[in-house]
Amino acid sequence: MTIHRAPPVDRHTSGLNHPHPSEITPQAEYAERRAWLARSGLAGAGLLAASALPGLMRSAQAQAPARPGKLAALAGSRSNVAGALVMEKPTAYTDATTYNNFYEFGTDKSDPARNAGKLITRPWSVAVEGEVKKPRSFDLDELLKLAPMEDRIYRLRCVEGWSMVIPWVGWSLAELIKKVEPTGNAKYVEFVTLADPKQMPFVGSRVLDWPYVEGLRLDEAMHPLTLLAFGMYGEVLPNQNGAPLRLAVPWKYGFKSAKSLVKIRFVEKQPPTAWVKAAAQEYGFYSNVNPNVDHPRWSQATERRIGEDGLFTRKRPTLMFNGYEAQVGQMYAGLDLKKNY
Ligand SMILES: Nc1nc2c(c(=O)[nH]1)N[C@H]1C(S)=C(S)[C@@H](COP(=O)(O)O)O[C@H]1N2
Ligand SMILES: [Mo]
């Protein structure tokens, strides 16, 4: 059944809510930012275009920050995948772990951090089924060893108009797909996430049709940038970020990157996804980040980078395919992106 509800609102542009903590930038964060600029040789260079500073940008090449030391370490090696390491400063860990969308735990940005603590993430297994020659279930421990862990630093652009830069740890979903051997009928991949009302207080609420389901075309799922992430900031994922494993599809709006996956199904037809079912005219199946296609209720031309909210901070221009056009653009050649939003 389709439930009509208010889709997510960017609480900042709508003025519905109190300011995000990082809008009142604490002293420590200013210091951290200044130190980072100094380290990377960018201090005082803020007015110069990044493109005019290739040398500096190389020296400023984003390094995963020191791990926060809150959870078990999860190390990856530097990824060789083209586009896998953006040269932008990673978002502060506190912001990335307290400003979340994970509606199973509530619809306020601060709800997941408050409510996801009790999620049991071990034992955990993921069923891989449908149009594959070798359907089977994978235990989390097996998945952790299935391919070498890589560090990737991706932009994350939420459809609501804000963005972050997250250092993930994981491996390309393609590694798993190759193991199960999709049949010729597999055209799409459906991702099903945990929906346990005992652990997730908002499953059962009418916010979405649970479980949260997402989907990709098979070629998108096979793209090397499509990451199965097990960690971030050098540690295992915090529950609120989708422990023990989630997708990170950097050229699409954040809601395509489903959290806490329990099932991956290969199918012939485009799967009905949670947000398309909730509001098809607002959230399309593709949901590629696109500054030229506005959401019906707001522009997508610019974005607020979380942690950059200073008195004089301008919004950033949103980049086509979130800046990954060179890597992914070809997959959409000939597709009308206004129709296939
Ligand atoms: N299962 C599930 N996955 C989800 C969501 C959700 O509500 N439930 N929210 C999505 C949205 S809208 C975004 S922007 C990202 C946010 O990921 P983050 O909280 O790790 O930044 O997760 C996505 N994955
Ligand atoms: Mo989002």
mmCIF file of C-alpha atoms and ligand atoms in Angstrom:
data_model
loop_
_atom_site.group_PDB
_atom_site.id
_atom_site.type_symbol
_atom_site.label_atom_id
_atom_site.label_comp_id
_atom_site.label_asym_id
_atom_site.label_seq_id
_atom_site.Cartn_x
_atom_site.Cartn_y
_atom_site.Cartn_z
ATOM 1 C CA MET A 1 0.000 0.000 0.000
ATOM 2 C CA THR A 2 1.251 3.451 -0.800
ATOM 3 C CA ILE A 3 1.312 5.749 2.150
ATOM 4 C CA HIS A 4 1.368 9.433 1.436
ATOM 5 C CA ARG A 5 3.580 11.229 3.818
ATOM 6 C CA ALA A 6 5.714 14.289 3.996
ATOM 7 C CA PRO A 7 9.053 13.345 2.397
ATOM 8 C CA PRO A 8 12.238 14.295 4.172
ATOM 9 C CA VAL A 9 12.647 17.978 4.672
ATOM 10 C CA ASP A 10 15.939 19.755 4.824
ATOM 11 C CA ARG A 11 15.313 21.123 8.252
ATOM 12 C CA HIS A 12 17.873 23.830 7.710
ATOM 13 C CA THR A 13 16.423 25.394 4.608
ATOM 14 C CA SER A 14 12.895 24.920 5.872
ATOM 15 C CA GLY A 15 13.697 26.526 9.205
ATOM 16 C CA LEU A 16 11.578 23.884 10.919
ATOM 17 C CA ASN A 17 14.183 22.935 13.394
ATOM 18 C CA HIS A 18 16.853 24.221 15.665
ATOM 19 C CA PRO A 19 20.315 24.646 14.160
ATOM 20 C CA HIS A 20 22.552 21.660 13.702
ATOM 21 C CA PRO A 21 25.333 21.631 16.342
ATOM 22 C CA SER A 22 27.956 22.317 13.682
ATOM 23 C CA GLU A 23 26.212 25.532 12.734
ATOM 24 C CA ILE A 24 27.440 26.785 16.046
ATOM 25 C CA THR A 25 30.981 25.727 15.295
ATOM 26 C CA PRO A 26 32.691 24.893 18.543
ATOM 27 C CA GLN A 27 36.111 26.264 19.289
ATOM 28 C CA ALA A 28 37.758 22.843 19.033
ATOM 29 C CA GLU A 29 36.447 22.379 15.540
ATOM 30 C CA TYR A 30 37.759 25.723 14.368
ATOM 31 C CA ALA A 31 41.144 24.731 15.734
ATOM 32 C CA GLU A 32 40.959 21.372 13.983
ATOM 33 C CA ARG A 33 40.093 23.035 10.696
ATOM 34 C CA ARG A 34 42.859 25.611 11.001
ATOM 35 C CA ALA A 35 45.369 22.871 11.783
ATOM 36 C CA TRP A 36 44.242 20.868 8.775
ATOM 37 C CA LEU A 37 44.589 23.866 6.489
ATOM 38 C CA ALA A 38 48.051 24.576 7.823
ATOM 39 C CA ARG A 39 49.140 20.947 7.424
ATOM 40 C CA SER A 40 47.933 20.775 3.879
ATOM 41 C CA GLY A 41 49.512 24.076 2.890
ATOM 42 C CA LEU A 42 46.164 25.654 2.151
ATOM 43 C CA ALA A 43 46.109 28.239 4.905
ATOM 44 C CA GLY A 44 45.272 31.602 3.379
ATOM 45 C CA ALA A 45 44.594 30.025 -0.003
ATOM 46 C CA GLY A 46 40.890 29.818 0.564
ATOM 47 C CA LEU A 47 40.092 32.336 -2.168
ATOM 48 C CA LEU A 48 41.942 30.526 -4.926
ATOM 49 C CA ALA A 49 40.111 28.040 -7.069
ATOM 50 C CA ALA A 50 41.085 24.461 -6.334
ATOM 51 C CA SER A 51 41.660 23.852 -10.028
ATOM 52 C CA ALA A 52 44.357 26.520 -10.027
ATOM 53 C CA LEU A 53 46.181 24.658 -7.301
ATOM 54 C CA PRO A 54 46.879 21.166 -8.554
ATOM 55 C CA GLY A 55 50.129 20.905 -6.617
ATOM 56 C CA LEU A 56 48.605 22.148 -3.413
ATOM 57 C CA MET A 57 45.590 19.944 -3.830
ATOM 58 C CA ARG A 58 47.857 16.958 -4.232
ATOM 59 C CA SER A 59 49.588 17.800 -1.011
ATOM 60 C CA ALA A 60 46.177 18.315 0.547
ATOM 61 C CA GLN A 61 45.011 14.970 -0.760
ATOM 62 C CA ALA A 62 42.500 13.762 1.708
ATOM 63 C CA GLN A 63 43.948 11.369 4.207
ATOM 64 C CA ALA A 64 41.625 9.456 6.467
ATOM 65 C CA PRO A 65 41.856 11.304 9.781
ATOM 66 C CA ALA A 66 43.279 9.529 12.802
ATOM 67 C CA ARG A 67 40.795 6.918 13.849
ATOM 68 C CA PRO A 68 38.464 8.043 16.604
ATOM 69 C CA GLY A 69 39.226 4.998 18.742
ATOM 70 C CA LYS A 70 35.642 4.344 19.756
ATOM 71 C CA LEU A 71 35.064 1.048 17.985
ATOM 72 C CA ALA A 72 37.118 -1.887 16.723
ATOM 73 C CA ALA A 73 39.749 -0.905 14.163
ATOM 74 C CA LEU A 74 39.143 -1.871 10.551
ATOM 75 C CA ALA A 75 42.033 -1.128 8.264
ATOM 76 C CA GLY A 76 42.032 -0.907 4.507
ATOM 77 C CA SER A 77 44.729 -0.291 1.960
ATOM 78 C CA ARG A 78 44.695 2.680 -0.376
ATOM 79 C CA SER A 79 42.215 2.074 -3.196
ATOM 80 C CA ASN A 80 43.403 2.055 -6.811
ATOM 81 C CA VAL A 81 39.884 2.516 -8.163
ATOM 82 C CA ALA A 82 39.607 5.713 -10.238
ATOM 83 C CA GLY A 83 37.800 8.427 -8.290
ATOM 84 C CA ALA A 84 37.853 6.478 -5.021
ATOM 85 C CA LEU A 85 39.781 9.096 -3.053
ATOM 86 C CA VAL A 86 38.348 12.597 -3.217
ATOM 87 C CA MET A 87 40.719 15.393 -2.299
ATOM 88 C CA GLU A 88 38.441 17.036 0.198
ATOM 89 C CA LYS A 89 38.586 17.215 3.926
ATOM 90 C CA PRO A 90 36.625 14.408 5.580
ATOM 91 C CA THR A 91 33.675 15.473 7.676
ATOM 92 C CA ALA A 92 34.295 15.467 11.427
ATOM 93 C CA TYR A 93 33.496 12.051 12.910
ATOM 94 C CA THR A 94 31.113 13.595 15.429
ATOM 95 C CA ASP A 95 29.066 15.151 12.615
ATOM 96 C CA ALA A 96 29.068 11.960 10.526
ATOM 97 C CA THR A 97 27.829 9.946 13.496
ATOM 98 C CA THR A 98 25.273 12.306 15.025
ATOM 99 C CA TYR A 99 23.592 13.778 11.940
ATOM 100 C CA ASN A 100 22.083 10.723 10.278
ATOM 101 C CA ASN A 101 19.202 9.452 8.226
ATOM 102 C CA PHE A 102 18.196 5.976 9.370
ATOM 103 C CA TYR A 103 14.441 6.088 9.585
ATOM 104 C CA GLU A 104 14.151 2.696 11.269
ATOM 105 C CA PHE A 105 15.452 4.534 14.348
ATOM 106 C CA GLY A 106 13.515 7.770 13.950
ATOM 107 C CA THR A 107 13.220 10.671 11.540
ATOM 108 C CA ASP A 108 15.181 13.312 13.444
ATOM 109 C CA LYS A 109 18.826 13.585 12.477
ATOM 110 C CA SER A 110 19.827 12.868 16.069
ATOM 111 C CA ASP A 111 17.521 9.842 16.523
ATOM 112 C CA PRO A 112 19.772 7.154 14.991
ATOM 113 C CA ALA A 113 22.723 7.989 17.266
ATOM 114 C CA ARG A 114 20.376 7.889 20.251
ATOM 115 C CA ASN A 115 18.378 4.789 19.317
ATOM 116 C CA ALA A 116 20.656 2.493 17.323
ATOM 117 C CA GLY A 117 22.965 1.563 20.188
ATOM 118 C CA LYS A 118 21.189 -1.682 20.922
ATOM 119 C CA LEU A 119 21.157 -3.003 17.366
ATOM 120 C CA ILE A 120 22.683 -6.480 17.434
ATOM 121 C CA THR A 121 25.142 -6.717 14.562
ATOM 122 C CA ARG A 122 26.681 -10.120 15.337
ATOM 123 C CA PRO A 123 25.949 -12.798 14.321
ATOM 124 C CA TRP A 124 24.820 -11.349 10.994
ATOM 125 C CA SER A 125 24.373 -12.869 7.594
ATOM 126 C CA VAL A 126 23.406 -11.688 4.150
ATOM 127 C CA ALA A 127 21.320 -13.861 1.827
ATOM 128 C CA VAL A 128 22.258 -13.528 -1.838
ATOM 129 C CA GLU A 129 19.567 -14.961 -4.074
ATOM 130 C CA GLY A 130 17.403 -14.654 -7.178
ATOM 131 C CA GLU A 131 18.861 -14.728 -10.676
ATOM 132 C CA VAL A 132 22.279 -16.137 -9.766
ATOM 133 C CA LYS A 133 23.908 -19.482 -10.464
ATOM 134 C CA LYS A 134 25.237 -19.781 -6.929
ATOM 135 C CA PRO A 135 22.699 -18.416 -4.449
ATOM 136 C CA ARG A 136 23.870 -18.633 -0.859
ATOM 137 C CA SER A 137 24.067 -16.937 2.463
ATOM 138 C CA PHE A 138 27.250 -15.211 3.620
ATOM 139 C CA ASP A 139 28.190 -14.862 7.248
ATOM 140 C CA LEU A 140 29.591 -11.476 8.242
ATOM 141 C CA ASP A 141 32.968 -13.003 9.123
ATOM 142 C CA GLU A 142 33.158 -14.497 5.648
ATOM 143 C CA LEU A 143 32.260 -11.169 4.071
ATOM 144 C CA LEU A 144 34.956 -9.391 6.055
ATOM 145 C CA LYS A 145 37.485 -11.707 4.386
ATOM 146 C CA LEU A 146 35.900 -11.998 0.947
ATOM 147 C CA ALA A 147 38.078 -9.288 -0.615
ATOM 148 C CA PRO A 148 40.861 -6.984 0.607
ATOM 149 C CA MET A 149 39.541 -3.986 2.509
ATOM 150 C CA GLU A 150 40.177 -0.637 0.828
ATOM 151 C CA ASP A 151 40.124 2.919 2.081
ATOM 152 C CA ARG A 152 37.895 5.131 -0.010
ATOM 153 C CA ILE A 153 37.005 8.745 0.548
ATOM 154 C CA TYR A 154 33.647 9.587 -0.997
ATOM 155 C CA ARG A 155 31.375 12.567 -1.138
ATOM 156 C CA LEU A 156 27.925 11.817 0.227
ATOM 157 C CA ARG A 157 25.147 14.033 -1.094
ATOM 158 C CA CYS A 158 21.750 13.692 0.549
ATOM 159 C CA VAL A 159 18.692 14.501 -1.542
ATOM 160 C CA GLU A 160 17.741 17.005 1.185
ATOM 161 C CA GLY A 161 20.543 19.344 0.102
ATOM 162 C CA TRP A 162 23.416 18.657 2.490
ATOM 163 C CA SER A 163 26.651 16.764 1.976
ATOM 164 C CA MET A 164 29.567 15.194 3.797
ATOM 165 C CA VAL A 165 32.887 13.567 2.918
ATOM 166 C CA ILE A 166 33.238 10.115 4.436
ATOM 167 C CA PRO A 167 36.322 7.896 4.606
ATOM 168 C CA TRP A 168 34.856 4.413 4.155
ATOM 169 C CA VAL A 169 36.469 1.008 4.535
ATOM 170 C CA GLY A 170 35.149 -1.776 2.340
ATOM 171 C CA TRP A 171 35.425 -3.427 -1.054
ATOM 172 C CA SER A 172 33.653 -3.157 -4.401
ATOM 173 C CA LEU A 173 30.291 -4.914 -4.441
ATOM 174 C CA ALA A 174 31.407 -6.391 -7.785
ATOM 175 C CA GLU A 175 33.635 -8.798 -5.813
ATOM 176 C CA LEU A 176 30.583 -10.396 -4.241
ATOM 177 C CA ILE A 177 28.578 -10.331 -7.467
ATOM 178 C CA LYS A 178 31.298 -12.266 -9.301
ATOM 179 C CA LYS A 179 31.179 -14.983 -6.641
ATOM 180 C CA VAL A 180 27.460 -15.692 -7.107
ATOM 181 C CA GLU A 181 27.473 -15.523 -10.940
ATOM 182 C CA PRO A 182 24.363 -13.640 -12.074
ATOM 183 C CA THR A 183 22.317 -15.363 -14.784
ATOM 184 C CA GLY A 184 21.422 -13.682 -18.076
ATOM 185 C CA ASN A 185 18.088 -12.681 -16.534
ATOM 186 C CA ALA A 186 19.673 -10.552 -13.840
ATOM 187 C CA LYS A 187 19.094 -6.934 -14.871
ATOM 188 C CA TYR A 188 18.710 -5.287 -11.469
ATOM 189 C CA VAL A 189 19.902 -5.821 -7.932
ATOM 190 C CA GLU A 190 17.591 -5.328 -4.988
ATOM 191 C CA PHE A 191 18.981 -4.493 -1.545
ATOM 192 C CA VAL A 192 16.872 -5.360 1.474
ATOM 193 C CA THR A 193 17.763 -4.036 4.898
ATOM 194 C CA LEU A 194 16.940 -5.240 8.400
ATOM 195 C CA ALA A 195 13.426 -4.455 9.633
ATOM 196 C CA ASP A 196 13.164 -5.774 13.175
ATOM 197 C CA PRO A 197 10.574 -3.911 15.230
ATOM 198 C CA LYS A 198 12.114 -5.309 18.414
ATOM 199 C CA GLN A 199 15.364 -3.498 17.743
ATOM 200 C CA MET A 200 14.196 -0.669 15.553
ATOM 201 C CA PRO A 201 11.563 1.498 17.213
ATOM 202 C CA PHE A 202 10.256 3.112 14.019
ATOM 203 C CA VAL A 203 9.760 -0.067 12.006
ATOM 204 C CA GLY A 204 6.011 -0.380 12.097
ATOM 205 C CA SER A 205 5.564 3.365 11.921
ATOM 206 C CA ARG A 206 3.905 4.559 8.750
ATOM 207 C CA VAL A 207 6.873 6.614 7.635
ATOM 208 C CA LEU A 208 7.915 4.101 4.971
ATOM 209 C CA ASP A 209 6.824 0.688 3.752
ATOM 210 C CA TRP A 210 9.280 -1.567 5.612
ATOM 211 C CA PRO A 211 11.724 -3.111 5.022
ATOM 212 C CA TYR A 212 13.727 -0.289 3.488
ATOM 213 C CA VAL A 213 14.491 -1.565 0.000
ATOM 214 C CA GLU A 214 16.812 -0.034 -2.548
ATOM 215 C CA GLY A 215 17.962 -1.074 -5.994
ATOM 216 C CA LEU A 216 20.526 -0.561 -8.718
ATOM 217 C CA ARG A 217 20.822 -1.613 -12.321
ATOM 218 C CA LEU A 218 23.250 -4.541 -12.609
ATOM 219 C CA ASP A 219 25.889 -2.426 -14.376
ATOM 220 C CA GLU A 220 25.643 0.186 -11.607
ATOM 221 C CA ALA A 221 25.993 -2.511 -8.966
ATOM 222 C CA MET A 222 29.053 -3.860 -10.814
ATOM 223 C CA HIS A 223 30.702 -0.429 -11.075
ATOM 224 C CA PRO A 224 33.960 -0.426 -9.072
ATOM 225 C CA LEU A 225 32.897 2.704 -7.176
ATOM 226 C CA THR A 226 29.859 0.896 -5.744
ATOM 227 C CA LEU A 227 31.176 0.026 -2.318
ATOM 228 C CA LEU A 228 30.075 -2.497 0.247
ATOM 229 C CA ALA A 229 31.221 -0.634 3.335
ATOM 230 C CA PHE A 230 32.004 -2.315 6.657
ATOM 231 C CA GLY A 231 33.778 0.587 8.281
ATOM 232 C CA MET A 232 34.481 4.292 8.303
ATOM 233 C CA TYR A 233 37.257 6.443 9.749
ATOM 234 C CA GLY A 234 39.395 3.311 10.179
ATOM 235 C CA GLU A 235 36.879 1.544 12.416
ATOM 236 C CA VAL A 236 33.881 -0.716 12.026
ATOM 237 C CA LEU A 237 30.673 1.147 11.201
ATOM 238 C CA PRO A 238 28.803 2.693 14.096
ATOM 239 C CA ASN A 239 25.265 1.284 14.237
ATOM 240 C CA GLN A 240 23.719 4.597 13.232
ATOM 241 C CA ASN A 241 25.733 4.550 10.000
ATOM 242 C CA GLY A 242 24.461 1.138 8.941
ATOM 243 C CA ALA A 243 26.426 -1.520 10.819
ATOM 244 C CA PRO A 244 27.537 -4.108 10.132
ATOM 245 C CA LEU A 245 27.466 -3.443 6.379
ATOM 246 C CA ARG A 246 25.884 -0.953 3.996
ATOM 247 C CA LEU A 247 26.189 0.347 0.500
ATOM 248 C CA ALA A 248 28.011 3.522 -0.483
ATOM 249 C CA VAL A 249 27.072 4.610 -4.020
ATOM 250 C CA PRO A 250 28.778 7.990 -4.235
ATOM 251 C CA TRP A 251 27.234 9.382 -7.442
ATOM 252 C CA LYS A 252 23.649 8.889 -6.255
ATOM 253 C CA TYR A 253 21.616 10.614 -3.575
ATOM 254 C CA GLY A 254 22.348 9.177 -0.146
ATOM 255 C CA PHE A 255 19.106 7.251 0.177
ATOM 256 C CA LYS A 256 20.291 4.788 -2.487
ATOM 257 C CA SER A 257 23.030 3.671 -0.071
ATOM 258 C CA ALA A 258 20.999 1.251 2.029
ATOM 259 C CA LYS A 259 22.148 0.505 5.570
ATOM 260 C CA SER A 260 22.319 -2.726 7.554
ATOM 261 C CA LEU A 261 21.827 -5.054 4.587
ATOM 262 C CA VAL A 262 20.349 -8.520 5.082
ATOM 263 C CA LYS A 263 19.485 -9.560 1.544
ATOM 264 C CA ILE A 264 20.772 -8.957 -1.970
ATOM 265 C CA ARG A 265 18.479 -10.208 -4.700
ATOM 266 C CA PHE A 266 19.143 -10.329 -8.462
ATOM 267 C CA VAL A 267 16.001 -9.695 -10.464
ATOM 268 C CA GLU A 268 14.801 -9.136 -13.998
ATOM 269 C CA LYS A 269 12.525 -6.152 -13.372
ATOM 270 C CA GLN A 270 13.262 -2.829 -11.735
ATOM 271 C CA PRO A 271 12.501 -3.425 -8.051
ATOM 272 C CA PRO A 272 9.953 -1.243 -6.234
ATOM 273 C CA THR A 273 12.095 0.708 -3.788
ATOM 274 C CA ALA A 274 10.981 2.253 -0.503
ATOM 275 C CA TRP A 275 11.252 5.884 -1.592
ATOM 276 C CA VAL A 276 9.741 5.334 -5.020
ATOM 277 C CA LYS A 277 6.791 3.640 -3.329
ATOM 278 C CA ALA A 278 6.483 6.522 -0.855
ATOM 279 C CA ALA A 279 6.658 9.362 -3.412
ATOM 280 C CA ALA A 280 7.520 8.360 -6.986
ATOM 281 C CA GLN A 281 7.170 11.903 -8.328
ATOM 282 C CA GLU A 282 9.841 13.098 -5.869
ATOM 283 C CA TYR A 283 12.268 10.189 -5.628
ATOM 284 C CA GLY A 284 13.153 8.307 -8.783
ATOM 285 C CA PHE A 285 14.764 4.917 -9.147
ATOM 286 C CA TYR A 286 17.987 6.363 -10.585
ATOM 287 C CA SER A 287 18.416 9.298 -8.223
ATOM 288 C CA ASN A 288 21.750 10.238 -9.701
ATOM 289 C CA VAL A 289 23.000 13.457 -8.136
ATOM 290 C CA ASN A 290 22.134 16.109 -10.707
ATOM 291 C CA PRO A 291 22.265 19.872 -10.146
ATOM 292 C CA ASN A 292 20.074 20.399 -13.239
ATOM 293 C CA VAL A 293 17.126 18.363 -12.067
ATOM 294 C CA ASP A 294 15.435 19.950 -9.083
ATOM 295 C CA HIS A 295 13.474 18.117 -6.486
ATOM 296 C CA PRO A 296 9.835 19.232 -6.970
ATOM 297 C CA ARG A 297 10.043 21.158 -3.704
ATOM 298 C CA TRP A 298 13.606 22.501 -3.724
ATOM 299 C CA SER A 299 16.586 23.201 -5.942
ATOM 300 C CA GLN A 300 19.391 20.655 -6.200
ATOM 301 C CA ALA A 301 21.864 23.161 -7.663
ATOM 302 C CA THR A 302 23.747 23.723 -4.409
ATOM 303 C CA GLU A 303 24.434 21.965 -1.140
ATOM 304 C CA ARG A 304 25.450 22.662 2.437
ATOM 305 C CA ARG A 305 28.617 20.835 3.399
ATOM 306 C CA ILE A 306 28.106 19.711 6.988
ATOM 307 C CA GLY A 307 30.766 21.250 9.225
ATOM 308 C CA GLU A 308 31.304 24.228 6.974
ATOM 309 C CA ASP A 309 28.524 26.314 8.349
ATOM 310 C CA GLY A 310 30.246 29.560 9.179
ATOM 311 C CA LEU A 311 28.913 33.073 9.058
ATOM 312 C CA PHE A 312 30.419 33.667 5.610
ATOM 313 C CA THR A 313 30.137 30.183 4.172
ATOM 314 C CA ARG A 314 28.451 29.925 0.834
ATOM 315 C CA LYS A 315 26.680 26.778 -0.250
ATOM 316 C CA ARG A 316 28.734 24.626 -2.581
ATOM 317 C CA PRO A 317 27.653 24.043 -6.143
ATOM 318 C CA THR A 318 26.382 20.492 -6.536
ATOM 319 C CA LEU A 319 28.387 18.566 -9.123
ATOM 320 C CA MET A 320 26.967 16.407 -11.891
ATOM 321 C CA PHE A 321 26.931 12.802 -10.654
ATOM 322 C CA ASN A 322 28.298 14.265 -7.415
ATOM 323 C CA GLY A 323 31.659 14.810 -9.119
ATOM 324 C CA TYR A 324 31.969 11.238 -10.423
ATOM 325 C CA GLU A 325 30.879 11.975 -13.998
ATOM 326 C CA ALA A 326 34.210 10.883 -15.516
ATOM 327 C CA GLN A 327 33.806 7.485 -13.897
ATOM 328 C CA VAL A 328 30.067 6.842 -14.255
ATOM 329 C CA GLY A 329 28.696 9.167 -16.952
ATOM 330 C CA GLN A 330 29.072 6.605 -19.713
ATOM 331 C CA MET A 331 26.563 4.273 -18.049
ATOM 332 C CA TYR A 332 23.843 6.841 -18.752
ATOM 333 C CA ALA A 333 24.697 7.724 -22.340
ATOM 334 C CA GLY A 334 21.468 8.101 -24.276
ATOM 335 C CA LEU A 335 19.307 8.138 -21.161
ATOM 336 C CA ASP A 336 17.093 11.188 -20.617
ATOM 337 C CA LEU A 337 18.165 12.155 -17.125
ATOM 338 C CA LYS A 338 15.206 14.500 -16.652
ATOM 339 C CA LYS A 339 12.785 11.642 -17.244
ATOM 340 C CA ASN A 340 14.911 9.031 -15.521
ATOM 341 C CA TYR A 341 15.500 11.093 -12.395
HETATM 342 N N1 LIG B 1 18.065 1.218 5.989
HETATM 343 C C1 LIG B 1 18.192 2.521 5.738
HETATM 344 N N2 LIG B 1 19.211 2.940 4.958
HETATM 345 C C2 LIG B 1 19.376 4.264 4.691
HETATM 346 C C3 LIG B 1 18.453 5.214 5.207
HETATM 347 C C4 LIG B 1 17.392 4.740 6.024
HETATM 348 O O1 LIG B 1 16.561 5.518 6.510
HETATM 349 N N3 LIG B 1 17.302 3.402 6.262
HETATM 350 N N4 LIG B 1 18.626 6.564 4.905
HETATM 351 C C5 LIG B 1 19.397 6.889 3.695
HETATM 352 C C6 LIG B 1 19.705 8.309 3.559
HETATM 353 S S1 LIG B 1 18.414 9.346 3.166
HETATM 354 C C7 LIG B 1 20.988 8.786 3.620
HETATM 355 S S2 LIG B 1 21.353 10.415 3.267
HETATM 356 C C8 LIG B 1 22.107 7.912 4.063
HETATM 357 C C9 LIG B 1 22.765 8.540 5.275
HETATM 358 O O2 LIG B 1 23.885 7.822 5.697
HETATM 359 P P1 LIG B 1 24.709 8.322 6.956
HETATM 360 O O3 LIG B 1 23.738 8.523 8.091
HETATM 361 O O4 LIG B 1 25.705 7.250 7.240
HETATM 362 O O5 LIG B 1 25.351 9.617 6.568
HETATM 363 O O6 LIG B 1 21.674 6.593 4.418
HETATM 364 C C10 LIG B 1 20.666 6.048 3.576
HETATM 365 N N5 LIG B 1 20.423 4.666 3.928
HETATM 366 MO MO MO B 2 19.399 11.217 2.312
#
